[in-house]
XYZ file of C-alpha atoms in Angstrom:
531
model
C 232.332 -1.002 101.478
C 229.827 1.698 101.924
C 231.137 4.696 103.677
C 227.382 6.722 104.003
C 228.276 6.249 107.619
C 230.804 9.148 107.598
C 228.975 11.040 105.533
C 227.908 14.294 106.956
C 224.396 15.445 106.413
C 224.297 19.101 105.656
C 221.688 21.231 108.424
C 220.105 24.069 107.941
C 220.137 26.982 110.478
C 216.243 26.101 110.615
C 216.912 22.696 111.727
C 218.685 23.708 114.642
C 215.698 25.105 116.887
C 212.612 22.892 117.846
C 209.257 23.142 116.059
C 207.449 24.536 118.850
C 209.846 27.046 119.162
C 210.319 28.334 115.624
C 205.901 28.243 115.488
C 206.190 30.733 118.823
C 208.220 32.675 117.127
C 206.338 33.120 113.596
C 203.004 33.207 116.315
C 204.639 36.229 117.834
C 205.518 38.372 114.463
C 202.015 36.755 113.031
C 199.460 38.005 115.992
C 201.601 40.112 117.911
C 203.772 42.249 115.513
C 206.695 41.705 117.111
C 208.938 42.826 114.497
C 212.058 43.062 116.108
C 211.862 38.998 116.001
C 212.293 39.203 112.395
C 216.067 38.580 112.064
C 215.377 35.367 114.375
C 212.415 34.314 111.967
C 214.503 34.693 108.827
C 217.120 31.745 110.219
C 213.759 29.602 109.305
C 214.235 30.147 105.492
C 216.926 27.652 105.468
C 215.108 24.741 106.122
C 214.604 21.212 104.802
C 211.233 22.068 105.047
C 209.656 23.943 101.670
C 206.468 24.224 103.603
C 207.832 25.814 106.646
C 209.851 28.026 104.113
C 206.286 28.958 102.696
C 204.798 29.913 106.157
C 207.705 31.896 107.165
C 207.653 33.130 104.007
C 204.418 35.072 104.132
C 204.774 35.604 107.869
C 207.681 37.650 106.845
C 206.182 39.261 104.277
C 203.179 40.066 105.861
C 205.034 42.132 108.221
C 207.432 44.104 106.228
C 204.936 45.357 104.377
C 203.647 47.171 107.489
C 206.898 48.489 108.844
C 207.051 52.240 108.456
C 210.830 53.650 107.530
C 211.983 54.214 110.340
C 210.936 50.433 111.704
C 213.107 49.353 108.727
C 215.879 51.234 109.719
C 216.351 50.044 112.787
C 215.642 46.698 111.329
C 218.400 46.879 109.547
C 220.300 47.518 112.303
C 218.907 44.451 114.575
C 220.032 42.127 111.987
C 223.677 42.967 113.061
C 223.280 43.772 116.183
C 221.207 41.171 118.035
C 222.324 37.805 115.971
C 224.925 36.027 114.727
C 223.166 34.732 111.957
C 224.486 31.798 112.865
C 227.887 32.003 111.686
C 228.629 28.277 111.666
C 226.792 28.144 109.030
C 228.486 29.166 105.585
C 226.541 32.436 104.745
C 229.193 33.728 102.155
C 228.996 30.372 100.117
C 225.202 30.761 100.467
C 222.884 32.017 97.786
C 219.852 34.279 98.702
C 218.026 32.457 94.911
C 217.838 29.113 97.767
C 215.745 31.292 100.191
C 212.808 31.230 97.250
C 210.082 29.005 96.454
C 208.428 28.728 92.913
C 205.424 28.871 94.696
C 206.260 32.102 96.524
C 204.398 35.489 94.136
C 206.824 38.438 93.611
C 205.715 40.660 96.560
C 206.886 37.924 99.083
C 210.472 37.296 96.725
C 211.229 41.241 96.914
C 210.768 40.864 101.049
C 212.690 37.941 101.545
C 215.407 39.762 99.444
C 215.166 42.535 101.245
C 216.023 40.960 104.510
C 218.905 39.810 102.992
C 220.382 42.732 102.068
C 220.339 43.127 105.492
C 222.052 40.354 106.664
C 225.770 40.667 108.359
C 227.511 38.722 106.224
C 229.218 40.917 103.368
C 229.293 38.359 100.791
C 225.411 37.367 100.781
C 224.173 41.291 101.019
C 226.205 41.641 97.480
C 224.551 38.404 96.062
C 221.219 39.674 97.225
C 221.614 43.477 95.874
C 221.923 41.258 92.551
C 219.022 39.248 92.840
C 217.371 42.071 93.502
C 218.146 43.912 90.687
C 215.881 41.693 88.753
C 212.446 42.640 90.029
C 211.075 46.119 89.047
C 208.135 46.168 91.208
C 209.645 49.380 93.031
C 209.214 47.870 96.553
C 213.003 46.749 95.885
C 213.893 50.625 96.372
C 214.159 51.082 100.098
C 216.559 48.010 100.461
C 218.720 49.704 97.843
C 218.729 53.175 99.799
C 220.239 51.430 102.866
C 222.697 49.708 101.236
C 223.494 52.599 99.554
C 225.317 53.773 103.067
C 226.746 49.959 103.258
C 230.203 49.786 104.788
C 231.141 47.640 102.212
C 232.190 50.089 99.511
C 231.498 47.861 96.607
C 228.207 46.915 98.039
C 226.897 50.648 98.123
C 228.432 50.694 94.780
C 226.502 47.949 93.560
C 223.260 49.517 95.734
C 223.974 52.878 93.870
C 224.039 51.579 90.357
C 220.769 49.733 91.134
C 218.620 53.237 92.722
C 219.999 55.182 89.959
C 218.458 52.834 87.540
C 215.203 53.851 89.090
C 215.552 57.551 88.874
C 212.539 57.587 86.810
C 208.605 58.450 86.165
C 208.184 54.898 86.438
C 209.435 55.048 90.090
C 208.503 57.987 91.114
C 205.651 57.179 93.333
C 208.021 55.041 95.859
C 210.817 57.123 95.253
C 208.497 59.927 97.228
C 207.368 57.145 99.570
C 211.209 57.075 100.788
C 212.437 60.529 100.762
C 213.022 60.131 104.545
C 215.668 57.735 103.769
C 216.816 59.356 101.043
C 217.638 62.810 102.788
C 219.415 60.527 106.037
C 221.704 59.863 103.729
C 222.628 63.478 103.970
C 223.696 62.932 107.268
C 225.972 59.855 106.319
C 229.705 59.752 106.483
C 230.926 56.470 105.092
C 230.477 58.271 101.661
C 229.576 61.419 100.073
C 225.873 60.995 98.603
C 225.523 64.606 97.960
C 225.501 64.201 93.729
C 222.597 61.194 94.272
C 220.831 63.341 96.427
C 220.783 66.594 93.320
C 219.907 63.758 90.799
C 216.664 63.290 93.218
C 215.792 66.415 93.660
C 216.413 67.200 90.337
C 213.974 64.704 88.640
C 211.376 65.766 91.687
C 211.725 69.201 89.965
C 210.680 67.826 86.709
C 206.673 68.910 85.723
C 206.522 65.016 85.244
C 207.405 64.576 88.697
C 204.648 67.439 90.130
C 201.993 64.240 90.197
C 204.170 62.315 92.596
C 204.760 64.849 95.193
C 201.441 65.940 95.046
C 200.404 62.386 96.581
C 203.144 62.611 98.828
C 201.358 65.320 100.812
C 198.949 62.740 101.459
C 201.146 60.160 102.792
C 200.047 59.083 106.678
C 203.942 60.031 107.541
C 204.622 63.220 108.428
C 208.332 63.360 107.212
C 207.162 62.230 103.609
C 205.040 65.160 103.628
C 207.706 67.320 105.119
C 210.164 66.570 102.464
C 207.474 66.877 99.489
C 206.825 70.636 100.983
C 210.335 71.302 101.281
C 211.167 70.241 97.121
C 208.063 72.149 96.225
C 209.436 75.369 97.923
C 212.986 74.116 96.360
C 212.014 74.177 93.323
C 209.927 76.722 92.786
C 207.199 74.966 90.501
C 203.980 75.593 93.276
C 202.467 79.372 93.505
C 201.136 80.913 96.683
C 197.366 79.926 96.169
C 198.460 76.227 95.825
C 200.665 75.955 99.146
C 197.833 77.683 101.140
C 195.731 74.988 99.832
C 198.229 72.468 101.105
C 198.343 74.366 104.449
C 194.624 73.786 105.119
C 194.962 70.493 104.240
C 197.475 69.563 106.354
C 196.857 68.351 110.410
C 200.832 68.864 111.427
C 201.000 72.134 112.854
C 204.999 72.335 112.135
C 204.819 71.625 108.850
C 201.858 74.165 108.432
C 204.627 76.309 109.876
C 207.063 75.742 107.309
C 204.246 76.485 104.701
C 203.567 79.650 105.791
C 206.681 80.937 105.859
C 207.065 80.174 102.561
C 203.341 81.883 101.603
C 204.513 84.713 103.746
C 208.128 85.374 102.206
C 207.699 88.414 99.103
C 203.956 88.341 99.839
C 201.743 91.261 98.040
C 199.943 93.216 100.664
C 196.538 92.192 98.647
C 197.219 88.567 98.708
C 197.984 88.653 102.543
C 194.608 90.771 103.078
C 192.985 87.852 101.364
C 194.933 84.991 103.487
C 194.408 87.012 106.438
C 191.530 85.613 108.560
C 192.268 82.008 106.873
C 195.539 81.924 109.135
C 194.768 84.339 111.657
C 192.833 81.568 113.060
C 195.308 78.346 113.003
C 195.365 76.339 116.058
C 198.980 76.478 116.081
C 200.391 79.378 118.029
C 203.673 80.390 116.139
C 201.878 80.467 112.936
C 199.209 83.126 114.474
C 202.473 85.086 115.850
C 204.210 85.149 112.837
C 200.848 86.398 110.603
C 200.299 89.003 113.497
C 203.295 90.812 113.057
C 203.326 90.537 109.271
C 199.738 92.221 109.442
C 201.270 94.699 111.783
C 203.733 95.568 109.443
C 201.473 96.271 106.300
C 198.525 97.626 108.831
C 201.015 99.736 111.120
C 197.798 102.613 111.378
C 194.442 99.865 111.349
C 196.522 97.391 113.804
C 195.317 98.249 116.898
C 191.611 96.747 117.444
C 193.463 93.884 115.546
C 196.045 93.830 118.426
C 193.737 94.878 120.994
C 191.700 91.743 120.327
C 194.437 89.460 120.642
C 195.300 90.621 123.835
C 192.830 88.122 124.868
C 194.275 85.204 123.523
C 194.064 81.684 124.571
C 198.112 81.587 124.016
C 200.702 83.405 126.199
C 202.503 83.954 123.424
C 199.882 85.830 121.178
C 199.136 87.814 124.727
C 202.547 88.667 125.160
C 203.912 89.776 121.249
C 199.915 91.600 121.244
C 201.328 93.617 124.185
C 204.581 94.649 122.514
C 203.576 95.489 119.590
C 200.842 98.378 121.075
C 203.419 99.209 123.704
C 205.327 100.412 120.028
C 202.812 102.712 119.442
C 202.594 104.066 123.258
C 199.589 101.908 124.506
C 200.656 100.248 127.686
C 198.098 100.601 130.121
C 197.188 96.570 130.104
C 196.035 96.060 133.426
C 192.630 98.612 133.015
C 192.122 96.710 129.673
C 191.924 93.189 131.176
C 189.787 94.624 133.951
C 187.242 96.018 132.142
C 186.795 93.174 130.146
C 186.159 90.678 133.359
C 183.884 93.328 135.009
C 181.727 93.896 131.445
C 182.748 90.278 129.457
C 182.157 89.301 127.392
C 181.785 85.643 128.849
C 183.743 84.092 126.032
C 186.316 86.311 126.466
C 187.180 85.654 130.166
C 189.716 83.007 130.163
C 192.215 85.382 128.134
C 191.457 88.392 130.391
C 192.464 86.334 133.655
C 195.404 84.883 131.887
C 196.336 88.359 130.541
C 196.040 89.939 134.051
C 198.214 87.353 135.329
C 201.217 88.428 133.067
C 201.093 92.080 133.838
C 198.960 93.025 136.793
C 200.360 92.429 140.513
C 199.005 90.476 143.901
C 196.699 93.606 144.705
C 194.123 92.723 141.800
C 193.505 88.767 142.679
C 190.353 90.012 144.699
C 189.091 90.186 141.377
C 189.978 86.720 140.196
C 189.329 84.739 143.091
C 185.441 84.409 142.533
C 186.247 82.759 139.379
C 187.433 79.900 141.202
C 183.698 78.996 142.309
C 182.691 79.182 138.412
C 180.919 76.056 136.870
C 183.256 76.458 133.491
C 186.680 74.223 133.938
C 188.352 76.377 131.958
C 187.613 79.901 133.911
C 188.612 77.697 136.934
C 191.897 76.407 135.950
C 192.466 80.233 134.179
C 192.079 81.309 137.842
C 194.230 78.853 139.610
C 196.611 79.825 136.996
C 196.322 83.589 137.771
C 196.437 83.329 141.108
C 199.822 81.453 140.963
C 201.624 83.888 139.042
C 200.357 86.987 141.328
C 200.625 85.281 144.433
C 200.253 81.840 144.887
C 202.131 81.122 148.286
C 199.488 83.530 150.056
C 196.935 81.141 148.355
C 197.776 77.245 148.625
C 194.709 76.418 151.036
C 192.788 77.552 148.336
C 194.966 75.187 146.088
C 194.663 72.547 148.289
C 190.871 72.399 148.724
C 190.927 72.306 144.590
C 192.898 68.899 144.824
C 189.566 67.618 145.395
C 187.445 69.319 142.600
C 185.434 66.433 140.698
C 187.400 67.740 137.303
C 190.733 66.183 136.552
C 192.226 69.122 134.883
C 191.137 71.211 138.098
C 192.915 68.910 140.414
C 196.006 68.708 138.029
C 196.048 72.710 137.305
C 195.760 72.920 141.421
C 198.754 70.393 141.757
C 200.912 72.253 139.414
C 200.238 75.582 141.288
C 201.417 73.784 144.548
C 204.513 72.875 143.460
C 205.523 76.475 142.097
C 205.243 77.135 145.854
C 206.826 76.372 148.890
C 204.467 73.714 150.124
C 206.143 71.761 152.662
C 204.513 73.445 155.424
C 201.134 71.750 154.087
C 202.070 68.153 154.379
C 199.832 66.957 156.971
C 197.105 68.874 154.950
C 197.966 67.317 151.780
C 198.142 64.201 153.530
C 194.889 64.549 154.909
C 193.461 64.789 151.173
C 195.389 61.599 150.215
C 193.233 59.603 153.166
C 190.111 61.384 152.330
C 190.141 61.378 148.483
C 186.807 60.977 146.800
C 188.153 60.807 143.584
C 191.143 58.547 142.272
C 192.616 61.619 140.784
C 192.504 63.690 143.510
C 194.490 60.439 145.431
C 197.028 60.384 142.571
C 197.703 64.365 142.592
C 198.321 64.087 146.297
C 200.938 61.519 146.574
C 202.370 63.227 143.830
C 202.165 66.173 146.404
C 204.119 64.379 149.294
C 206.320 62.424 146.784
C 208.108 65.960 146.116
C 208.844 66.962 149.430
C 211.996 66.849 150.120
C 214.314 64.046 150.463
C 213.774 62.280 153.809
C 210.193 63.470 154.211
C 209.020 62.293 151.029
C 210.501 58.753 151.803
C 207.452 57.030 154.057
C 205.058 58.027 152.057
C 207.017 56.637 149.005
C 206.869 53.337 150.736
C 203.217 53.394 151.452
C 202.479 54.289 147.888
C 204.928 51.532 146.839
C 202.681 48.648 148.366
C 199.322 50.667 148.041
C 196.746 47.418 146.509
C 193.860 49.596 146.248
C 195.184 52.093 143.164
C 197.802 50.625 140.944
C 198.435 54.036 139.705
C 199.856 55.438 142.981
C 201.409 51.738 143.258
C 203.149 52.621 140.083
C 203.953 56.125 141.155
C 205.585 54.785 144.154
C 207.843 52.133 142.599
C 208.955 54.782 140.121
C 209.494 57.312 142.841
C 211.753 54.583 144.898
C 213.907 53.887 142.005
C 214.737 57.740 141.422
C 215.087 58.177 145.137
C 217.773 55.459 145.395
C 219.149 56.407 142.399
C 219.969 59.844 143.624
C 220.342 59.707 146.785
C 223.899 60.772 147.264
C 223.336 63.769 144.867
C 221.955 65.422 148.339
C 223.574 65.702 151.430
C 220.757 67.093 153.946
C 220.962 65.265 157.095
C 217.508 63.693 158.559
C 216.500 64.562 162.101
C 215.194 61.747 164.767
C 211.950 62.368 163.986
C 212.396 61.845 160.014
C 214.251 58.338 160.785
C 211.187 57.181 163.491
C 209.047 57.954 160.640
C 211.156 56.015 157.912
C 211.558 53.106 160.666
C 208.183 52.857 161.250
C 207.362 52.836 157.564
C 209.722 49.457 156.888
C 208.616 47.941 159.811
C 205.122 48.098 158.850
C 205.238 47.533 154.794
C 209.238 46.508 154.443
C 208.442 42.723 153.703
C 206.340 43.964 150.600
C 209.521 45.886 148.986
C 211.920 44.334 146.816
C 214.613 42.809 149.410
C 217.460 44.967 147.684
C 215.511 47.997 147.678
C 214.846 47.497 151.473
C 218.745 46.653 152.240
C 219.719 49.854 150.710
C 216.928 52.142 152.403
C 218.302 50.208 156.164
C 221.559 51.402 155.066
C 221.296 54.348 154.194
C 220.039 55.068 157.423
C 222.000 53.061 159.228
C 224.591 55.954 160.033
C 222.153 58.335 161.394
């Protein structure tokens, strides 16, 4: 008798999901790097099917090869997190060697092994660790640093035996490419990875090793180069001259930072004369404090037309340590310094002499600002609007409010920001007025952003008219937003509304209510309902 009947045919976690599906899916990760889809895709390398195993295959591929660390990471985590893996299927009895093709090249083997040493079931991570283990194209090294934090002690032992096999010249190029995950491991407290971390840092020490961190301060990730500055200042093996040359090299103004701390630390007065006006000119503000006061240290006598120059910087912070360190050697009278220099310029030099005059002068010198805000230089205007705010900007907001309109973006913005440092309630219907009569979108924007922050039941109708506005879908946007967070906190205030405030909300839902979201409207009617 022939029993084939009973027999049951084994499926595949592939053949569970449609083919339309499963080619969306690949589609997705394929044209639309949709990465997190990845654990979902990798179902689709159990399959019947070696040439869907092929696709998926390089699909797969493809796309690991662009994930950056932190992508993987995370990756890692979605595999857990956000699928089953299908557990009816027997993973543990599974072996990640059935996942391959002959056809597949190494590159796309060492991916689809990766994955698996990401997948949730114990058994197949340790199988796949081992399979691993076979290919020395250095792309393996990544999967082994996450495993090597595993929660399965004798898979991070397995993980550890496998990186440590790699602690070599012959790895070293992608054992800089993952310092970031290296050093997380730090941080980790399933296990203590303190000794693997020395045994890095140790063979990054090596002069064998110089050549690979070297290209690591090339790398397009910031944290790669961070952690190849911080093991060249670790270990001592890179002089002065070479991390200044890394300093102008690099784009990252915080790891500049770090860079010069380390040029600056035990520095020769000659060699800092020479560095000097290399980093007294960074774009990055902390670094041009920190040389300031190291020049004023060496140069205590020649510092002040050093100091007296930076009073006019383009940073409130350079302004303000400038000031403090003159006001050490008695020179305090700021105010006649910033006002000679916008009486007799020069031009350049305006912007820092309004700012300055801002910081220390008082409301009786903003005669002598205001024509700036007629100037045809943005930056002289918004330098102005700025002044003006921190002398006296309440005396001042029709002056702000006629700026909302200025054809300039960053004018209207810098004019918005000085409005809300005031008490500008009073100027609703004025601000209101703006809104209606807006010749620019900006200026619209800037103005419901205006009447959005008044307070809690004024701001309300013209949330709702921004909510449904059709003719800018950025103050549409603004107003959904500003609904949500209005709802949200609504019982974190307790002010009561007057009649007038409730006509206005009333009239508001009668007249654009149906084009809310039906909840949102139920909650506004009840809210008040009581009133």
């Amino acid at each position: 008798m022939n029993w084939d009947f009973f027999k049951r045919t084994k499926k595949y976690p592939a053949d569970l999901y449609t083919k339309e599906y499963k080619e969306e899916v690949l589609c997705s990760i394929e044209n639309d790097n949709q990465w997190t889809k990845i654990p979902l895709a990798f179902l689709f390398m159990l399959s019947k099917s070696d040439e869907e195993k092929v696709r998926t295959a390089q699909i797969l591929h493809k796309c690991v090869m662009n994930l950056t660390y932190t992508q993987m990471a995370n990756l890692d985590t979605i595999f857990r997190d956000r699928t089953s893996m299908d557990w009816s299927y027997d993973w543990g009895n599974e072996s990640p060697r059935n996942l391959l093709l002959t056809s597949m090249n190494e590159e796309e083997r060492v991916s689809i092994l990766g994955l698996c040493t990401f997948h949730p079931n114990g058994y197949f991570r340790e199988k796949a660790l081992h399979t691993l283990a076979n290919f020395e194209t250095g792309r393996e090294i990544p999967f082994f640093l996450f495993r090597c934090n595993d929660w399965v002690p004798e898979i991070r032992r397995v993980a550890r035996m496998n990186f440590e096999n790699r602690i070599s010249i012959k790895y070293g190029k992608e054992i800089v490419q993952n310092l970031p995950i290296v050093f997380k491991l730090r941080n980790a407290k399933r296990a203590d990875h303190s000794v693997l971390i020395e045994k890095i840092l140790q063979f990054l020490a090596q002069k064998e090793a110089i050549a690979f961190l070297e290209q690591g301060t090339k790398s397009e990730f910031n944290k790669v180069r961070f952690f190849c500055y911080k093991i060249m200042i670790h270990s001592k093996t890179f002089n002065k001259e070479a991390l200044l040359n890394y300093l102008l090299q690099e784009s990252e103004p915080h790891l500049r930072f770090i860079l010069m701390k380390e040029i600056l630390n035990d520095i020769s007065i000659k060699k800092f004369n020479d560095i000097f006006p290399i980093l007294s000119r960074d774009k990055f503000p902390k670094i041009r404090v920190e040389v300031l006061q190291k020049y004023y240290t060496f140069h205590l006598k020649e510092s002040i037309p050093i100091l007296e120059e930076t009073l006019l910087d383009k940073n409130g912070s350079i302004r303000s340590i400038a000031r403090y360190l003159l006001e050490k050697q008695n020179i305090t009278n700021f105010v006649s310094y910033y006002k000679r220099v916008i009486h007799q310029g020069p031009n350049e030099k305006y912007r820092g002499a309004l700012l300055g005059l801002g910081e220390v002068a008082n409301k009786d010198h903003i005669d002598l600002v205001l024509p700036f805000l007629q100037d045809d230089k943005v930056g002289l205007i918004k330098a102005a609007i700025r002044t003006i705010r921190m002398l006296d900007g309440n005396t001042y907001k029709n002056e702000f409010i006629h700026l909302l309109s200025h054809e300039h973006r960053g004018v209207s913005k810098e004019a918005t920001r000085s409005l809300q440092s005031t008490f500008f309630q009073d100027m609703e219907t004025a601000i209101y007025h703006v809104y209606q009569n807006a010749q620019y979108d900006h200026t619209k924007y800037n103005a419901a952003v205006l009447l959005c922050s008044l307070p809690k039941w004024n701001s309300l109708p013209y949330i709702i008219l921004f909510y449904v506005c059709k003719e800018d879908q950025s103050v549409s946007h603004l107003g959904k937003l500003q609904l949500v967070n209005w709802l949200a906190t609504f019982n974190k205030t307790f002010s009561i509304p007057d009649k007038e405030q409730i006509n206005y909300i009333q009239c508001a839902l009668k007249n654009h209510g149906k084009k809310l979201i039906e909840e949102e409207k139920r909650q506004i009617e009840f809210y008040i309902k009581g009133f």
